[in-house]
Short mmCIF file of C-alpha atoms and ligand atoms in Angstrom, two decimals:
data_model
loop_
_atom_site.label_atom_id
_atom_site.label_comp_id
_atom_site.label_asym_id
_atom_site.label_seq_id
_atom_site.Cartn_x
_atom_site.Cartn_y
_atom_site.Cartn_z
CA UNK A 222 74.01 48.25 -51.73
CA UNK A 223 73.88 51.53 -53.72
CA UNK A 224 72.43 51.58 -57.24
CA UNK A 225 75.09 51.87 -59.96
CA UNK A 226 75.78 55.31 -61.47
CA UNK A 227 76.44 55.86 -65.16
CA UNK A 228 79.76 57.45 -66.12
CA UNK A 229 80.26 58.42 -69.77
CA UNK A 230 83.86 58.95 -70.89
CA UNK A 231 85.02 60.27 -74.27
CA UNK A 232 88.51 59.54 -75.58
CA UNK A 233 88.17 56.23 -73.77
CA UNK A 234 90.97 54.57 -75.74
CA UNK A 235 93.36 57.52 -75.30
CA UNK A 236 96.32 58.02 -73.00
CA UNK A 237 94.56 59.72 -70.10
CA UNK A 238 91.75 57.18 -70.09
CA UNK A 239 94.25 54.36 -69.97
CA UNK A 240 95.44 55.67 -66.60
CA UNK A 241 91.91 56.55 -65.48
CA UNK A 242 89.36 53.87 -66.28
CA UNK A 243 90.87 51.13 -64.14
CA UNK A 244 91.00 53.46 -61.15
CA UNK A 245 87.35 54.50 -61.61
CA UNK A 246 86.41 50.84 -61.77
CA UNK A 247 88.39 50.24 -58.57
CA UNK A 248 86.27 52.85 -56.75
CA UNK A 249 88.82 55.66 -56.55
CA UNK A 250 86.53 58.30 -58.03
CA UNK A 251 83.04 57.62 -56.69
CA UNK A 252 83.95 55.85 -53.47
CA UNK A 253 84.56 52.23 -52.58
CA UNK A 254 80.88 51.44 -52.05
CA UNK A 255 79.53 52.87 -55.30
CA UNK A 256 78.99 50.50 -58.26
CA UNK A 257 79.61 52.07 -61.67
CA UNK A 258 78.49 51.56 -65.25
CA UNK A 259 81.12 52.74 -67.77
CA UNK A 260 79.78 54.13 -71.05
CA UNK A 261 82.92 54.36 -73.16
CA UNK A 262 82.90 56.65 -76.20
CA UNK A 263 85.47 56.75 -79.00
CA UNK A 264 85.97 57.64 -82.64
CA UNK A 265 84.90 54.84 -85.02
CA UNK A 266 88.54 54.11 -85.93
CA UNK A 267 89.46 53.55 -82.26
CA UNK A 268 86.72 51.01 -81.46
CA UNK A 269 89.04 48.02 -81.82
CA UNK A 270 91.61 49.26 -79.26
CA UNK A 271 88.65 50.23 -77.07
CA UNK A 272 87.42 46.64 -77.23
CA UNK A 273 90.81 45.54 -75.93
CA UNK A 274 90.54 47.94 -72.98
CA UNK A 275 87.05 46.67 -72.19
CA UNK A 276 88.43 43.10 -72.16
CA UNK A 277 91.16 44.14 -69.72
CA UNK A 278 88.63 45.87 -67.48
CA UNK A 279 86.58 42.68 -67.43
CA UNK A 280 89.68 40.64 -66.67
CA UNK A 281 90.36 42.73 -63.56
CA UNK A 282 87.09 41.41 -62.08
CA UNK A 283 86.45 44.69 -60.24
CA UNK A 284 83.58 44.12 -57.79
CA UNK A 285 82.22 47.67 -58.34
CA UNK A 286 82.21 47.52 -62.15
CA UNK A 287 78.59 46.73 -62.91
CA UNK A 288 78.83 46.85 -66.72
CA UNK A 289 80.59 48.42 -69.71
CA UNK A 290 79.13 49.69 -72.97
CA UNK A 291 81.03 51.01 -75.99
CA UNK A 292 79.84 53.68 -78.41
CA UNK A 293 81.09 55.40 -81.54
CA UNK A 294 78.25 57.98 -81.41
CA UNK A 295 78.32 60.45 -78.55
CA UNK A 296 74.50 60.68 -78.55
CA UNK A 297 74.28 56.96 -77.71
CA UNK A 298 77.09 56.95 -75.16
CA UNK A 299 75.73 59.76 -73.05
CA UNK A 300 72.20 58.38 -72.53
CA UNK A 301 71.19 58.55 -68.87
CA UNK A 302 74.72 59.53 -67.76
CA UNK A 303 75.05 60.91 -64.22
CA UNK A 304 78.66 61.95 -64.85
CA UNK A 305 80.30 62.87 -68.16
CA UNK A 306 84.06 63.16 -68.59
CA UNK A 307 84.84 64.95 -71.85
CA UNK A 308 88.43 63.87 -72.42
CA UNK A 309 88.42 63.03 -76.14
CA UNK A 310 90.13 65.77 -78.15
CA UNK A 311 93.29 66.40 -80.07
CA UNK A 312 96.20 67.13 -77.70
CA UNK A 313 98.80 69.80 -78.58
CA UNK A 314 102.28 68.95 -79.76
CA UNK A 315 105.65 70.52 -78.88
CA UNK A 316 105.80 74.30 -79.37
CA UNK A 317 102.01 74.79 -79.47
CA UNK A 318 99.82 76.76 -77.04
CA UNK A 319 96.59 75.08 -75.92
CA UNK A 320 94.53 77.86 -77.48
CA UNK A 321 95.82 76.74 -80.90
CA UNK A 322 93.55 73.71 -80.50
CA UNK A 323 90.39 75.83 -80.57
CA UNK A 324 89.74 75.40 -84.29
CA UNK A 325 90.11 71.61 -84.12
CA UNK A 326 88.31 70.91 -80.86
CA UNK A 327 85.73 73.64 -80.19
CA UNK A 328 83.00 72.61 -82.69
CA UNK A 329 82.94 69.09 -81.21
CA UNK A 330 82.07 70.48 -77.77
CA UNK A 331 79.06 72.38 -79.12
CA UNK A 332 77.58 69.12 -80.43
CA UNK A 333 78.41 67.32 -77.19
CA UNK A 334 76.72 70.06 -75.15
CA UNK A 335 73.55 69.66 -77.22
CA UNK A 336 73.58 65.87 -76.80
CA UNK A 337 74.15 66.10 -73.03
CA UNK A 338 71.22 68.50 -72.87
CA UNK A 339 69.03 66.00 -74.68
CA UNK A 340 70.11 62.57 -73.44
CA UNK A 341 71.98 62.75 -70.12
CA UNK A 342 70.45 62.51 -66.65
CA UNK A 343 68.95 65.90 -65.58
CA UNK A 344 71.36 66.08 -62.64
CA UNK A 345 74.43 65.29 -64.75
CA UNK A 346 77.81 66.60 -63.65
CA UNK A 347 80.23 67.30 -66.50
CA UNK A 348 84.00 67.69 -66.40
CA UNK A 349 85.79 69.02 -69.50
CA UNK A 350 89.40 67.90 -69.84
CA UNK A 351 90.02 68.23 -73.60
CA UNK A 352 91.87 71.47 -74.39
CA UNK A 353 91.33 74.38 -74.36
CA UNK A 354 89.37 73.06 -71.38
CA UNK A 355 87.84 76.30 -70.01
CA UNK A 356 86.55 77.50 -73.36
CA UNK A 357 85.35 74.03 -74.34
CA UNK A 358 83.37 73.94 -71.07
CA UNK A 359 81.86 77.32 -71.93
CA UNK A 360 80.84 76.05 -75.37
CA UNK A 361 79.35 72.79 -74.05
CA UNK A 362 77.42 74.55 -71.31
CA UNK A 363 76.02 77.26 -73.57
CA UNK A 364 74.78 74.55 -75.94
CA UNK A 365 72.91 72.84 -73.10
CA UNK A 366 70.19 75.41 -72.41
CA UNK A 367 68.06 73.17 -70.15
CA UNK A 368 70.92 72.50 -67.74
CA UNK A 369 72.52 74.89 -65.27
CA UNK A 370 76.00 76.18 -66.24
CA UNK A 371 77.01 75.08 -62.73
CA UNK A 372 76.71 71.46 -63.93
CA UNK A 373 79.71 72.05 -66.22
CA UNK A 374 83.29 72.35 -64.96
CA UNK A 375 86.79 72.48 -66.49
CA UNK A 376 89.84 70.69 -65.14
CA UNK A 377 92.36 72.96 -63.41
CA UNK A 378 92.98 70.50 -60.60
CA UNK A 379 96.13 69.34 -62.37
CA UNK A 380 97.54 72.86 -62.03
CA UNK A 381 96.44 72.91 -58.39
CA UNK A 382 98.19 69.58 -57.74
CA UNK A 383 101.30 70.77 -59.58
CA UNK A 384 101.42 73.86 -57.38
CA UNK A 385 101.14 71.73 -54.29
CA UNK A 386 103.66 69.10 -55.34
CA UNK A 387 106.33 71.53 -56.51
CA UNK A 388 105.94 73.79 -53.44
CA UNK A 389 106.20 70.71 -51.21
CA UNK A 390 109.47 69.65 -52.78
CA UNK A 391 110.90 73.18 -52.65
CA UNK A 392 110.17 73.57 -48.94
CA UNK A 393 110.68 69.96 -47.83
CA UNK A 394 107.08 69.68 -46.58
CA UNK A 395 104.76 66.79 -47.34
CA UNK A 396 102.09 67.80 -49.94
CA UNK A 397 99.35 67.00 -47.43
CA UNK A 398 100.71 69.73 -45.13
CA UNK A 399 100.05 72.36 -47.82
CA UNK A 400 96.62 73.98 -47.89
CA UNK A 401 94.71 76.90 -49.37
CA UNK A 402 96.52 77.27 -52.65
CA UNK A 403 94.52 78.70 -55.53
CA UNK A 404 94.95 78.49 -59.27
CA UNK A 405 93.05 81.37 -60.86
CA UNK A 406 91.88 81.65 -64.46
CA UNK A 407 92.61 79.66 -67.56
CA UNK A 408 94.23 76.21 -67.86
CA UNK A 409 96.93 77.81 -69.98
CA UNK A 410 100.25 79.57 -69.65
CA UNK A 411 98.47 82.66 -68.25
CA UNK A 412 97.04 80.83 -65.22
CA UNK A 413 97.95 82.29 -61.84
CA UNK A 414 99.08 79.83 -59.13
CA UNK A 415 98.54 81.97 -56.03
CA UNK A 416 100.29 81.28 -52.73
CA UNK A 417 99.01 84.45 -50.97
CA UNK A 418 96.68 82.49 -48.70
CA UNK A 419 98.57 79.18 -48.69
CA UNK A 420 99.77 77.57 -45.49
CA UNK A 421 102.42 74.95 -44.81
CA UNK A 422 101.60 72.94 -41.69
CA UNK A 423 99.29 75.79 -40.68
CA UNK A 424 101.86 78.61 -41.09
CA UNK A 425 101.69 81.16 -43.94
CA UNK A 426 103.63 79.85 -46.93
CA UNK A 427 104.87 83.06 -48.55
CA UNK A 428 107.27 84.09 -45.74
CA UNK A 429 108.83 80.62 -46.09
CA UNK A 430 109.89 81.12 -49.72
CA UNK A 431 111.94 83.85 -51.41
CA UNK A 432 109.72 86.46 -53.07
CA UNK A 433 111.93 86.50 -56.13
CA UNK A 434 111.75 82.71 -56.53
CA UNK A 435 107.97 82.80 -56.18
CA UNK A 436 107.35 85.66 -58.63
CA UNK A 437 110.09 84.94 -61.18
CA UNK A 438 110.48 81.16 -61.20
CA UNK A 439 107.71 79.28 -59.44
CA UNK A 440 104.73 80.86 -61.22
CA UNK A 441 106.40 80.40 -64.61
CA UNK A 442 107.21 76.78 -63.83
CA UNK A 443 103.58 75.93 -63.07
CA UNK A 444 102.35 77.86 -66.12
CA UNK A 445 104.81 75.99 -68.37
CA UNK A 446 104.58 72.56 -66.75
CA UNK A 447 102.33 71.09 -69.44
CA UNK A 448 104.81 72.11 -72.17
CA UNK A 449 107.79 70.82 -70.19
CA UNK A 450 106.10 67.40 -69.97
CA UNK A 451 105.31 67.38 -73.70
CA UNK A 452 108.95 68.26 -74.49
CA UNK A 453 110.27 65.55 -72.19
CA UNK A 454 107.79 62.75 -72.93
CA UNK A 455 106.75 63.53 -76.50
CA UNK A 456 103.09 63.35 -75.34
CA UNK A 457 101.07 65.44 -72.94
CA UNK A 458 100.60 64.48 -69.31
CA UNK A 459 98.42 61.44 -68.82
CA UNK A 460 98.85 59.76 -65.44
CA UNK A 461 98.90 63.07 -63.55
CA UNK A 462 95.88 64.25 -65.56
CA UNK A 463 94.04 61.06 -64.57
CA UNK A 464 94.94 61.65 -60.92
CA UNK A 465 93.60 65.21 -61.16
CA UNK A 466 90.34 64.00 -62.75
CA UNK A 467 89.83 61.52 -59.89
CA UNK A 468 90.54 64.26 -57.33
CA UNK A 469 88.25 66.80 -59.04
CA UNK A 470 85.26 64.45 -59.31
CA UNK A 471 85.81 62.84 -55.90
CA UNK A 472 85.89 66.21 -54.13
CA UNK A 473 82.97 67.64 -56.12
CA UNK A 474 80.83 64.65 -55.10
CA UNK A 475 82.16 63.91 -51.61
CA UNK A 476 83.27 67.37 -50.41
CA UNK A 477 86.53 69.18 -49.70
CA UNK A 478 88.39 68.74 -46.40
CA UNK A 479 87.80 71.21 -43.54
CA UNK A 480 90.21 74.16 -43.61
CA UNK A 481 91.05 73.69 -47.27
CA UNK A 482 89.70 74.36 -50.73
CA UNK A 483 90.39 73.25 -54.30
CA UNK A 484 90.64 74.97 -57.69
CA UNK A 485 87.95 74.27 -60.29
CA UNK A 486 87.19 75.87 -63.65
CA UNK A 487 83.58 77.03 -63.23
CA UNK A 488 81.23 79.63 -64.63
CA UNK A 489 82.04 83.03 -63.16
CA UNK A 490 79.28 84.74 -61.19
CA UNK A 491 81.29 87.97 -61.12
CA UNK A 492 83.15 87.12 -57.89
CA UNK A 493 86.48 88.94 -57.47
CA UNK A 494 85.49 91.23 -60.36
CA UNK A 495 85.92 88.45 -62.95
CA UNK A 496 83.63 88.86 -65.98
CA UNK A 497 80.38 86.96 -65.45
CA UNK A 498 79.81 83.95 -67.71
CA UNK A 499 83.37 82.89 -68.60
CA UNK A 500 84.74 79.60 -67.26
CA UNK A 501 87.45 80.69 -64.84
CA UNK A 502 89.32 78.72 -62.19
CA UNK A 503 88.35 79.84 -58.67
CA UNK A 504 89.01 78.54 -55.15
CA UNK A 505 85.94 76.50 -54.23
CA UNK A 506 84.61 74.46 -51.34
CA UNK A 507 82.46 71.45 -52.23
CA UNK A 508 79.82 69.76 -50.12
CA UNK A 509 77.30 67.05 -51.07
CA UNK A 510 77.73 67.59 -54.81
CA UNK A 511 77.56 71.38 -54.68
CA UNK A 512 80.34 73.93 -54.73
CA UNK A 513 80.76 77.54 -53.69
CA UNK A 514 83.47 80.07 -54.46
CA UNK A 515 85.55 80.95 -51.40
CA UNK A 516 84.74 84.61 -50.78
CA UNK A 517 86.53 87.45 -49.05
CA UNK A 518 90.14 86.60 -49.89
CA UNK A 519 92.41 89.63 -49.89
CA UNK A 520 93.84 90.29 -53.35
CA UNK A 521 97.15 92.19 -53.67
CA UNK A 522 97.95 94.45 -56.63
CA UNK A 523 100.35 91.79 -57.92
CA UNK A 524 97.67 89.08 -57.69
CA UNK A 525 95.06 91.35 -59.28
CA UNK A 526 97.22 91.97 -62.35
CA UNK A 527 97.87 88.23 -62.76
CA UNK A 528 94.16 87.45 -62.40
CA UNK A 529 93.26 90.05 -64.99
CA UNK A 530 95.83 88.78 -67.52
CA UNK A 531 94.31 85.30 -67.53
CA UNK A 532 90.78 86.75 -67.59
CA UNK A 533 91.71 88.79 -70.68
CA UNK A 534 92.91 85.63 -72.42
CA UNK A 535 89.62 83.86 -71.67
CA UNK A 536 87.62 86.80 -72.99
CA UNK A 537 89.66 86.64 -76.21
CA UNK A 538 89.06 82.88 -76.50
CA UNK A 539 85.33 83.53 -76.02
CA UNK A 540 85.40 86.04 -78.88
CA UNK A 541 87.06 83.44 -81.13
CA UNK A 542 84.26 80.93 -80.55
CA UNK A 543 81.39 83.46 -80.51
CA UNK A 544 79.61 81.68 -83.38
CA UNK A 545 79.41 78.50 -81.24
CA UNK A 546 77.72 80.30 -78.34
CA UNK A 547 73.94 80.54 -78.67
CA UNK A 548 72.37 83.41 -76.75
CA UNK A 549 71.78 82.62 -73.08
CA UNK A 550 68.18 81.72 -72.30
CA UNK A 551 66.17 82.04 -69.10
CA UNK A 552 66.39 78.27 -68.61
CA UNK A 553 70.18 78.36 -68.53
CA UNK A 554 70.13 80.03 -65.09
P1 NAD B 827 95.11 61.05 -76.78
O1 NAD B 827 95.36 61.54 -78.16
O2 NAD B 827 96.03 60.02 -76.21
O3 NAD B 827 93.64 60.43 -76.69
C1 NAD B 827 92.54 61.14 -77.12
C2 NAD B 827 91.49 60.13 -77.55
O4 NAD B 827 90.31 60.85 -77.81
C3 NAD B 827 91.85 59.36 -78.82
O5 NAD B 827 91.71 57.98 -78.58
C4 NAD B 827 90.82 59.86 -79.85
O6 NAD B 827 90.42 58.82 -80.76
C5 NAD B 827 89.68 60.26 -78.94
N1 NAD B 827 88.78 61.27 -79.48
C6 NAD B 827 89.09 62.38 -80.19
N2 NAD B 827 87.99 63.07 -80.49
C7 NAD B 827 86.95 62.39 -79.96
C8 NAD B 827 85.54 62.59 -79.93
N3 NAD B 827 85.00 63.64 -80.55
N4 NAD B 827 84.77 61.70 -79.28
C9 NAD B 827 85.32 60.63 -78.68
N5 NAD B 827 86.64 60.38 -78.66
C10 NAD B 827 87.44 61.25 -79.30
O7 NAD B 827 95.01 62.34 -75.83
P2 NAD B 827 95.08 62.40 -74.24
O8 NAD B 827 96.50 62.46 -73.84
O9 NAD B 827 94.21 61.35 -73.65
O10 NAD B 827 94.48 63.87 -74.01
C11 NAD B 827 93.13 64.15 -74.29
C12 NAD B 827 92.86 65.65 -74.14
O11 NAD B 827 93.07 66.07 -72.79
C13 NAD B 827 93.75 66.56 -74.99
O12 NAD B 827 92.97 67.64 -75.47
C14 NAD B 827 94.75 67.11 -73.97
O13 NAD B 827 95.29 68.33 -74.39
C15 NAD B 827 93.84 67.26 -72.78
N6 NAD B 827 94.49 67.38 -71.46
C16 NAD B 827 93.95 68.26 -70.57
C17 NAD B 827 94.48 68.37 -69.29
C18 NAD B 827 93.91 69.34 -68.29
O14 NAD B 827 94.49 69.48 -67.20
N7 NAD B 827 92.82 70.03 -68.54
C19 NAD B 827 95.58 67.58 -68.93
C20 NAD B 827 96.10 66.68 -69.86
C21 NAD B 827 95.55 66.59 -71.14
C1 LMR B 828 98.73 69.66 -69.33
O1 LMR B 828 98.62 70.69 -68.66
O2 LMR B 828 99.61 68.82 -69.12
C2 LMR B 828 97.72 69.39 -70.44
O3 LMR B 828 96.80 70.45 -70.56
C3 LMR B 828 98.33 69.07 -71.73
C4 LMR B 828 98.95 70.30 -72.36
O4 LMR B 828 98.69 70.54 -73.54
O5 LMR B 828 99.69 70.98 -71.67
#
């Protein structure tokens, strides 16, 4: 029997967590032979609803759920954590862009980065979900000088899954027949869902769709999907975000399938000419808990301009939060 791993989750009484925690406890994230300890973190005013969720988790009698702890101080909840899911943050409402959340959410991620640096397991893997996810990941990582920036990631898997699901329905293929899609850049309305290298049942995807539909409708639809869901539901995506979190962590830990890759928001090493240091979504292959950017993909002029637009937005977001970014130290590399 494996030893249990510690998973700290913020926003544990929120909408995403409500779709997520039960599936983690059922083994869908770490694997069906990996016991887990859930360290649930919430705001003081949400501790009572959190207690209710903990009771429900207990009542499911999940064999892999070793124990649950509840915390209203992040510093306590993150102690010894092997995995940290930073979900807790204010979501946007109708008509807002995600970047408008910077003022409300960014300072929190600086403090969380410092606490992860101090109290989490040295090999911790962190996923930032709270928006604006890429820039929050940058802030958290830069405030954790003893950890590698590669231990911090931002969720763009939801955009990747959206690209796959919507392309599948447009072409009549099953989503599992679609491979090698990439979402580049920011988890925002400038992101670039790229089908240049995608295949459908092994055949190039682009010749199978109309160029006009791809460039004028499809890209826009993926970029605006989060807003469309908020308009329709009155709250941002939750179940699909939970699914994407499970996929992101599962693949990071267990590896990506042969002949495919996934999109993850990670620190840029300058690949594809993207400014070093920003958290940008790249195509990556994962293996045994490590990931590598897929290199050597051909980039068209159209793709290049899309990739640069989303890079520019991330550089602007970085400027906005400059006072939350301590200078990089030797130890941070
Ligand atoms: P929600 O409002 O339903 O729940 C958020 C929870 O976080 C609340 O219970 C709140 O009390 C808690 N919280 C707030 N600040 C906290 C803190 N500092 N520490 C601990 N808990 C805290 O929101 P939600 O629908 O669960 O969404 C959470 C975040 O995820 C939002 O920022 C949303 O925009 C973002 N999101 C990101 C993606 C993505 O793909 N990256 C997808 C969906 C949602
Ligand atoms: C999403 O993409 O659904 C989330 O980031 C929520 C949002 O604000 O769009």
